[in-house]
Amino acid sequence: GAGVSQTPSNKVTEKGKYVELRCDPISGHTALYWYRQSLGQGPEFLIYFQGTGAADDSGLPNDRFFAVRPEGSVSTLKIQRTERGDSAVYLCASSLIWGPYNEQFFGPGTRLTVL
Amino acid sequence: AQSVTQLDSQVPVFEEAPVELRCNYSSSVSVYLFWYVQYPNQGLQLLLKYLSGSTLVESINGFEAEFNKSQTSFHLRKPSVHISDTAEYFCAVTEGGGSQGNLIFGKGTKLSVKP
């Protein structure tokens, strides 16, 4: 079975532009997480989905960031009016069910560069 | 608030030498503890985890970690490292007590094994 996939692997955009980052979780995994990893830092939590709904979006830095998971599988992270500080690797992870003890499987990430 | 501290950003060692990667956490509630590894040009992979029971946990490739509640530590050790262990290692925690399981990561430790 395929692991978590993320597209694109690299995205270069200009300041002020809109971007979408896609995550395909492992088939059958109900929980999906987005993290952001800045240079020299560990991943930081952004948002969590249980099924189709965002159960916790407390990690989103501001209202320019939004994520959806309309059918409970693929998720898209959307960033409006990008800023240079948004440059980072965006990681997606999925787990079979929600909960603090379940293994999360990570995708390879999307490296976003805002010029 | 929860936090994870990895004091060593880089650890260079020679092949077949022992290594310890340090991890301390702070939390006011019970936690679950994880070590993730990121090999060059690959995504994060779970190395080992502590959920409950024996405080010493092991991975399939010879790493072990011990949960020390009194010292709030979860240090990672290997008695004899190989070149192939060169990677970045991240310590992470999740909260118990019904949280959805988003991981709180340390900043990572880059292990460089030299011949």
PDB file of C-alpha atoms in Angstrom:
ATOM      1  CA  GLY A   1       0.000   0.000   0.000  1.00  0.00           C
ATOM      2  CA  ALA A   2       1.045   3.526  -0.714  1.00  0.00           C
ATOM      3  CA  GLY A   3       2.129   5.837   2.036  1.00  0.00           C
ATOM      4  CA  VAL A   4       1.126   9.448   2.548  1.00  0.00           C
ATOM      5  CA  SER A   5       1.779  11.505  -0.544  1.00  0.00           C
ATOM      6  CA  GLN A   6       2.027  15.267  -0.887  1.00  0.00           C
ATOM      7  CA  THR A   7       2.002  17.454  -3.957  1.00  0.00           C
ATOM      8  CA  PRO A   8       3.785  19.425  -5.134  1.00  0.00           C
ATOM      9  CA  SER A   9       7.118  18.459  -3.616  1.00  0.00           C
ATOM     10  CA  ASN A  10       8.379  21.992  -4.168  1.00  0.00           C
ATOM     11  CA  LYS A  11       6.482  25.225  -4.658  1.00  0.00           C
ATOM     12  CA  VAL A  12       8.040  28.598  -5.368  1.00  0.00           C
ATOM     13  CA  THR A  13       5.728  31.587  -5.340  1.00  0.00           C
ATOM     14  CA  GLU A  14       5.850  35.329  -5.054  1.00  0.00           C
ATOM     15  CA  LYS A  15       4.824  37.336  -2.040  1.00  0.00           C
ATOM     16  CA  GLY A  16       1.112  38.013  -2.073  1.00  0.00           C
ATOM     17  CA  LYS A  17       0.139  35.005  -4.177  1.00  0.00           C
ATOM     18  CA  TYR A  18      -2.264  32.201  -3.240  1.00  0.00           C
ATOM     19  CA  VAL A  19      -1.067  28.588  -2.923  1.00  0.00           C
ATOM     20  CA  GLU A  20      -2.651  25.198  -2.370  1.00  0.00           C
ATOM     21  CA  LEU A  21      -0.830  22.202  -0.945  1.00  0.00           C
ATOM     22  CA  ARG A  22      -2.335  18.746  -1.299  1.00  0.00           C
ATOM     23  CA  CYS A  23      -2.136  15.701   0.964  1.00  0.00           C
ATOM     24  CA  ASP A  24      -3.256  12.151   0.126  1.00  0.00           C
ATOM     25  CA  PRO A  25      -3.368  10.126   3.348  1.00  0.00           C
ATOM     26  CA  ILE A  26      -3.075   6.386   3.649  1.00  0.00           C
ATOM     27  CA  SER A  27      -6.311   4.776   2.528  1.00  0.00           C
ATOM     28  CA  GLY A  28      -8.643   4.180   5.446  1.00  0.00           C
ATOM     29  CA  HIS A  29      -6.913   6.545   7.835  1.00  0.00           C
ATOM     30  CA  THR A  30      -9.492   8.750   9.495  1.00  0.00           C
ATOM     31  CA  ALA A  31      -7.200  11.198  11.256  1.00  0.00           C
ATOM     32  CA  LEU A  32      -5.129  13.718   9.290  1.00  0.00           C
ATOM     33  CA  TYR A  33      -2.677  16.291  10.605  1.00  0.00           C
ATOM     34  CA  TRP A  34      -0.826  19.218   9.050  1.00  0.00           C
ATOM     35  CA  TYR A  35       2.478  20.436  10.468  1.00  0.00           C
ATOM     36  CA  ARG A  36       4.912  23.158   9.418  1.00  0.00           C
ATOM     37  CA  GLN A  37       8.673  22.795   9.753  1.00  0.00           C
ATOM     38  CA  SER A  38      10.753  25.937   9.521  1.00  0.00           C
ATOM     39  CA  LEU A  39      14.501  25.812   9.004  1.00  0.00           C
ATOM     40  CA  GLY A  40      16.287  24.497  12.075  1.00  0.00           C
ATOM     41  CA  GLN A  41      13.067  23.729  13.920  1.00  0.00           C
ATOM     42  CA  GLY A  42      10.988  20.683  14.609  1.00  0.00           C
ATOM     43  CA  PRO A  43       7.566  20.318  13.014  1.00  0.00           C
ATOM     44  CA  GLU A  44       4.829  22.482  14.536  1.00  0.00           C
ATOM     45  CA  PHE A  45       1.176  21.481  14.582  1.00  0.00           C
ATOM     46  CA  LEU A  46      -1.212  23.437  12.382  1.00  0.00           C
ATOM     47  CA  ILE A  47      -4.538  21.621  12.123  1.00  0.00           C
ATOM     48  CA  TYR A  48      -6.143  18.248  12.695  1.00  0.00           C
ATOM     49  CA  PHE A  49      -9.035  16.547  10.894  1.00  0.00           C
ATOM     50  CA  GLN A  50     -11.140  13.692  12.170  1.00  0.00           C
ATOM     51  CA  GLY A  51     -13.078  12.651   9.094  1.00  0.00           C
ATOM     52  CA  THR A  52     -14.252  15.689   7.161  1.00  0.00           C
ATOM     53  CA  GLY A  53     -14.278  18.240   9.948  1.00  0.00           C
ATOM     54  CA  ALA A  54     -11.425  20.244  11.380  1.00  0.00           C
ATOM     55  CA  ALA A  55     -11.410  19.070  14.981  1.00  0.00           C
ATOM     56  CA  ASP A  56      -8.640  21.436  16.041  1.00  0.00           C
ATOM     57  CA  ASP A  57      -7.253  24.357  14.035  1.00  0.00           C
ATOM     58  CA  SER A  58      -5.554  26.052  16.967  1.00  0.00           C
ATOM     59  CA  GLY A  59      -2.128  25.825  15.333  1.00  0.00           C
ATOM     60  CA  LEU A  60      -2.991  27.869  12.247  1.00  0.00           C
ATOM     61  CA  PRO A  61      -0.926  31.062  12.557  1.00  0.00           C
ATOM     62  CA  ASN A  62      -3.574  33.455  11.211  1.00  0.00           C
ATOM     63  CA  ASP A  63      -6.635  33.676   8.996  1.00  0.00           C
ATOM     64  CA  ARG A  64      -4.579  33.538   5.800  1.00  0.00           C
ATOM     65  CA  PHE A  65      -4.283  29.803   6.410  1.00  0.00           C
ATOM     66  CA  PHE A  66      -7.182  27.457   5.790  1.00  0.00           C
ATOM     67  CA  ALA A  67      -7.516  23.711   5.221  1.00  0.00           C
ATOM     68  CA  VAL A  68     -10.278  21.448   3.978  1.00  0.00           C
ATOM     69  CA  ARG A  69     -10.957  17.736   3.748  1.00  0.00           C
ATOM     70  CA  PRO A  70     -14.333  17.597   2.000  1.00  0.00           C
ATOM     71  CA  GLU A  71     -14.675  13.833   1.557  1.00  0.00           C
ATOM     72  CA  GLY A  72     -12.704  12.667   4.537  1.00  0.00           C
ATOM     73  CA  SER A  73      -9.683  11.617   2.517  1.00  0.00           C
ATOM     74  CA  VAL A  74      -7.601  14.129   0.532  1.00  0.00           C
ATOM     75  CA  SER A  75      -6.853  17.393   2.280  1.00  0.00           C
ATOM     76  CA  THR A  76      -5.783  20.745   0.903  1.00  0.00           C
ATOM     77  CA  LEU A  77      -3.954  23.426   2.851  1.00  0.00           C
ATOM     78  CA  LYS A  78      -4.617  26.859   1.416  1.00  0.00           C
ATOM     79  CA  ILE A  79      -2.529  29.950   2.056  1.00  0.00           C
ATOM     80  CA  GLN A  80      -3.716  33.369   0.922  1.00  0.00           C
ATOM     81  CA  ARG A  81      -1.541  36.456   0.398  1.00  0.00           C
ATOM     82  CA  THR A  82       1.649  34.522   1.059  1.00  0.00           C
ATOM     83  CA  GLU A  83       4.446  36.181   2.998  1.00  0.00           C
ATOM     84  CA  ARG A  84       8.161  35.422   3.065  1.00  0.00           C
ATOM     85  CA  GLY A  85       7.731  34.111   6.600  1.00  0.00           C
ATOM     86  CA  ASP A  86       5.471  31.356   5.280  1.00  0.00           C
ATOM     87  CA  SER A  87       8.484  29.702   3.662  1.00  0.00           C
ATOM     88  CA  ALA A  88       8.852  26.267   5.260  1.00  0.00           C
ATOM     89  CA  VAL A  89       8.303  22.571   4.685  1.00  0.00           C
ATOM     90  CA  TYR A  90       4.654  21.668   5.142  1.00  0.00           C
ATOM     91  CA  LEU A  91       4.143  18.123   6.396  1.00  0.00           C
ATOM     92  CA  CYS A  92       1.030  16.010   6.349  1.00  0.00           C
ATOM     93  CA  ALA A  93       0.512  12.947   8.525  1.00  0.00           C
ATOM     94  CA  SER A  94      -2.284  10.434   8.897  1.00  0.00           C
ATOM     95  CA  SER A  95      -3.202   7.804  11.452  1.00  0.00           C
ATOM     96  CA  LEU A  96      -5.749   5.028  11.453  1.00  0.00           C
ATOM     97  CA  ILE A  97      -7.813   6.550  14.228  1.00  0.00           C
ATOM     98  CA  TRP A  98      -7.531   9.625  16.371  1.00  0.00           C
ATOM     99  CA  GLY A  99      -5.799   9.593  19.697  1.00  0.00           C
ATOM    100  CA  PRO A 100      -2.515  10.471  21.338  1.00  0.00           C
ATOM    101  CA  TYR A 101      -1.025   6.974  21.189  1.00  0.00           C
ATOM    102  CA  ASN A 102      -1.550   6.147  17.515  1.00  0.00           C
ATOM    103  CA  GLU A 103       1.370   6.167  15.124  1.00  0.00           C
ATOM    104  CA  GLN A 104       1.283   9.016  12.660  1.00  0.00           C
ATOM    105  CA  PHE A 105       2.631   8.308   9.181  1.00  0.00           C
ATOM    106  CA  PHE A 106       4.246  11.295   7.534  1.00  0.00           C
ATOM    107  CA  GLY A 107       4.425  12.339   3.929  1.00  0.00           C
ATOM    108  CA  PRO A 108       7.621  13.654   2.338  1.00  0.00           C
ATOM    109  CA  GLY A 109       6.468  17.249   2.680  1.00  0.00           C
ATOM    110  CA  THR A 110       6.023  20.239   0.384  1.00  0.00           C
ATOM    111  CA  ARG A 111       8.810  22.778   0.460  1.00  0.00           C
ATOM    112  CA  LEU A 112       7.239  26.219   0.027  1.00  0.00           C
ATOM    113  CA  THR A 113       9.457  29.154  -0.892  1.00  0.00           C
ATOM    114  CA  VAL A 114       7.968  32.634  -0.958  1.00  0.00           C
ATOM    115  CA  LEU A 115      10.125  35.130  -2.812  1.00  0.00           C
TER     116      LEU A 115
ATOM    117  CA  ALA B   1       2.099  24.345  28.037  1.00  0.00           C
ATOM    118  CA  GLN B   2       3.877  21.304  26.761  1.00  0.00           C
ATOM    119  CA  SER B   3       7.362  21.634  25.363  1.00  0.00           C
ATOM    120  CA  VAL B   4      10.166  19.341  24.283  1.00  0.00           C
ATOM    121  CA  THR B   5      13.836  20.205  24.588  1.00  0.00           C
ATOM    122  CA  GLN B   6      16.602  18.549  22.648  1.00  0.00           C
ATOM    123  CA  LEU B   7      19.730  20.207  23.939  1.00  0.00           C
ATOM    124  CA  ASP B   8      22.102  18.933  21.259  1.00  0.00           C
ATOM    125  CA  SER B   9      21.493  20.229  17.759  1.00  0.00           C
ATOM    126  CA  GLN B  10      24.353  18.173  16.310  1.00  0.00           C
ATOM    127  CA  VAL B  11      26.118  15.041  17.546  1.00  0.00           C
ATOM    128  CA  PRO B  12      29.154  13.770  15.605  1.00  0.00           C
ATOM    129  CA  VAL B  13      30.392  10.295  16.522  1.00  0.00           C
ATOM    130  CA  PHE B  14      32.644   7.657  15.049  1.00  0.00           C
ATOM    131  CA  GLU B  15      31.290   4.390  13.744  1.00  0.00           C
ATOM    132  CA  GLU B  16      30.859   1.698  16.422  1.00  0.00           C
ATOM    133  CA  ALA B  17      30.925   4.272  19.232  1.00  0.00           C
ATOM    134  CA  PRO B  18      27.988   4.585  21.659  1.00  0.00           C
ATOM    135  CA  VAL B  19      25.648   7.546  21.399  1.00  0.00           C
ATOM    136  CA  GLU B  20      23.017   9.225  23.550  1.00  0.00           C
ATOM    137  CA  LEU B  21      20.587  11.822  22.198  1.00  0.00           C
ATOM    138  CA  ARG B  22      18.953  13.758  24.987  1.00  0.00           C
ATOM    139  CA  CYS B  23      15.306  14.689  25.263  1.00  0.00           C
ATOM    140  CA  ASN B  24      13.475  16.427  28.096  1.00  0.00           C
ATOM    141  CA  TYR B  25       9.848  17.427  28.161  1.00  0.00           C
ATOM    142  CA  SER B  26       7.584  19.551  30.286  1.00  0.00           C
ATOM    143  CA  SER B  27       3.940  18.772  30.819  1.00  0.00           C
ATOM    144  CA  SER B  28       1.416  19.048  33.591  1.00  0.00           C
ATOM    145  CA  VAL B  29      -0.447  15.941  32.456  1.00  0.00           C
ATOM    146  CA  SER B  30       0.454  12.434  31.448  1.00  0.00           C
ATOM    147  CA  VAL B  31       2.255  12.106  28.150  1.00  0.00           C
ATOM    148  CA  TYR B  32       3.090   9.611  25.474  1.00  0.00           C
ATOM    149  CA  LEU B  33       6.623   9.825  24.108  1.00  0.00           C
ATOM    150  CA  PHE B  34       8.017   9.215  20.646  1.00  0.00           C
ATOM    151  CA  TRP B  35      11.266   9.322  18.731  1.00  0.00           C
ATOM    152  CA  TYR B  36      11.027   9.976  14.994  1.00  0.00           C
ATOM    153  CA  VAL B  37      13.928   9.706  12.551  1.00  0.00           C
ATOM    154  CA  GLN B  38      14.423  11.505   9.262  1.00  0.00           C
ATOM    155  CA  TYR B  39      17.036   9.988   6.970  1.00  0.00           C
ATOM    156  CA  PRO B  40      18.520  12.219   4.250  1.00  0.00           C
ATOM    157  CA  ASN B  41      15.924  13.027   1.578  1.00  0.00           C
ATOM    158  CA  GLN B  42      13.230  10.968   3.304  1.00  0.00           C
ATOM    159  CA  GLY B  43      10.142  11.698   5.412  1.00  0.00           C
ATOM    160  CA  LEU B  44       9.776  11.314   9.160  1.00  0.00           C
ATOM    161  CA  GLN B  45       9.505   7.721  10.385  1.00  0.00           C
ATOM    162  CA  LEU B  46       8.588   6.464  13.822  1.00  0.00           C
ATOM    163  CA  LEU B  47      11.603   4.917  15.534  1.00  0.00           C
ATOM    164  CA  LEU B  48      10.105   3.921  18.878  1.00  0.00           C
ATOM    165  CA  LYS B  49       7.479   5.004  21.388  1.00  0.00           C
ATOM    166  CA  TYR B  50       6.568   4.807  25.032  1.00  0.00           C
ATOM    167  CA  LEU B  51       2.888   4.480  25.852  1.00  0.00           C
ATOM    168  CA  SER B  52       2.799   2.563  29.131  1.00  0.00           C
ATOM    169  CA  GLY B  53       4.312  -0.408  30.893  1.00  0.00           C
ATOM    170  CA  SER B  54       8.050  -1.023  30.808  1.00  0.00           C
ATOM    171  CA  THR B  55       9.920   2.246  30.814  1.00  0.00           C
ATOM    172  CA  LEU B  56      12.595   0.864  28.487  1.00  0.00           C
ATOM    173  CA  VAL B  57      11.556   0.593  24.848  1.00  0.00           C
ATOM    174  CA  GLU B  58      13.544  -0.659  21.903  1.00  0.00           C
ATOM    175  CA  SER B  59      13.575  -0.275  18.133  1.00  0.00           C
ATOM    176  CA  ILE B  60      14.284  -2.996  15.584  1.00  0.00           C
ATOM    177  CA  ASN B  61      17.618  -1.446  14.630  1.00  0.00           C
ATOM    178  CA  GLY B  62      19.214  -1.381  18.061  1.00  0.00           C
ATOM    179  CA  PHE B  63      18.126   1.955  19.507  1.00  0.00           C
ATOM    180  CA  GLU B  64      16.539   2.130  22.936  1.00  0.00           C
ATOM    181  CA  ALA B  65      14.998   4.870  25.039  1.00  0.00           C
ATOM    182  CA  GLU B  66      14.054   5.009  28.690  1.00  0.00           C
ATOM    183  CA  PHE B  67      11.172   6.988  30.104  1.00  0.00           C
ATOM    184  CA  ASN B  68      12.198   8.667  33.343  1.00  0.00           C
ATOM    185  CA  LYS B  69       9.192  10.359  34.885  1.00  0.00           C
ATOM    186  CA  SER B  70      11.042  11.981  37.785  1.00  0.00           C
ATOM    187  CA  GLN B  71      13.539  13.601  35.418  1.00  0.00           C
ATOM    188  CA  THR B  72      10.966  14.151  32.651  1.00  0.00           C
ATOM    189  CA  SER B  73      13.373  12.638  30.171  1.00  0.00           C
ATOM    190  CA  PHE B  74      13.257  10.188  27.286  1.00  0.00           C
ATOM    191  CA  HIS B  75      16.858   9.895  26.101  1.00  0.00           C
ATOM    192  CA  LEU B  76      17.697   7.807  23.038  1.00  0.00           C
ATOM    193  CA  ARG B  77      20.719   5.510  23.123  1.00  0.00           C
ATOM    194  CA  LYS B  78      22.570   3.058  20.945  1.00  0.00           C
ATOM    195  CA  PRO B  79      25.617   1.110  22.142  1.00  0.00           C
ATOM    196  CA  SER B  80      27.294   0.967  18.720  1.00  0.00           C
ATOM    197  CA  VAL B  81      26.298   3.181  15.803  1.00  0.00           C
ATOM    198  CA  HIS B  82      26.625   2.543  12.081  1.00  0.00           C
ATOM    199  CA  ILE B  83      27.153   4.887   9.173  1.00  0.00           C
ATOM    200  CA  SER B  84      23.562   4.195   8.176  1.00  0.00           C
ATOM    201  CA  ASP B  85      22.322   5.767  11.434  1.00  0.00           C
ATOM    202  CA  THR B  86      23.264   9.188  10.105  1.00  0.00           C
ATOM    203  CA  ALA B  87      20.006  11.113  10.226  1.00  0.00           C
ATOM    204  CA  GLU B  88      18.080  13.749  12.135  1.00  0.00           C
ATOM    205  CA  TYR B  89      16.246  12.515  15.217  1.00  0.00           C
ATOM    206  CA  PHE B  90      13.200  14.224  16.680  1.00  0.00           C
ATOM    207  CA  CYS B  91      11.741  13.641  20.122  1.00  0.00           C
ATOM    208  CA  ALA B  92       7.997  14.273  20.395  1.00  0.00           C
ATOM    209  CA  VAL B  93       5.176  14.025  22.927  1.00  0.00           C
ATOM    210  CA  THR B  94       1.409  13.883  22.899  1.00  0.00           C
ATOM    211  CA  GLU B  95      -0.831  14.560  25.833  1.00  0.00           C
ATOM    212  CA  GLY B  96      -2.882  11.853  27.440  1.00  0.00           C
ATOM    213  CA  GLY B  97      -6.340  12.401  28.792  1.00  0.00           C
ATOM    214  CA  GLY B  98      -8.355  12.463  25.603  1.00  0.00           C
ATOM    215  CA  SER B  99      -6.319  14.763  23.388  1.00  0.00           C
ATOM    216  CA  GLN B 100      -6.551  14.274  19.637  1.00  0.00           C
ATOM    217  CA  GLY B 101      -2.911  13.435  19.442  1.00  0.00           C
ATOM    218  CA  ASN B 102      -1.125  16.292  17.758  1.00  0.00           C
ATOM    219  CA  LEU B 103       2.598  15.846  18.309  1.00  0.00           C
ATOM    220  CA  ILE B 104       4.775  18.417  20.034  1.00  0.00           C
ATOM    221  CA  PHE B 105       8.287  18.118  18.618  1.00  0.00           C
ATOM    222  CA  GLY B 106      11.724  19.127  19.790  1.00  0.00           C
ATOM    223  CA  LYS B 107      14.031  20.967  17.425  1.00  0.00           C
ATOM    224  CA  GLY B 108      15.832  17.802  16.409  1.00  0.00           C
ATOM    225  CA  THR B 109      19.350  16.402  16.759  1.00  0.00           C
ATOM    226  CA  LYS B 110      21.475  15.704  13.705  1.00  0.00           C
ATOM    227  CA  LEU B 111      23.496  12.553  14.250  1.00  0.00           C
ATOM    228  CA  SER B 112      26.534  12.304  12.001  1.00  0.00           C
ATOM    229  CA  VAL B 113      28.378   8.982  12.068  1.00  0.00           C
ATOM    230  CA  LYS B 114      31.910   9.121  10.697  1.00  0.00           C
ATOM    231  CA  PRO B 115      34.006   6.145   9.563  1.00  0.00           C
TER     232      PRO B 115
END
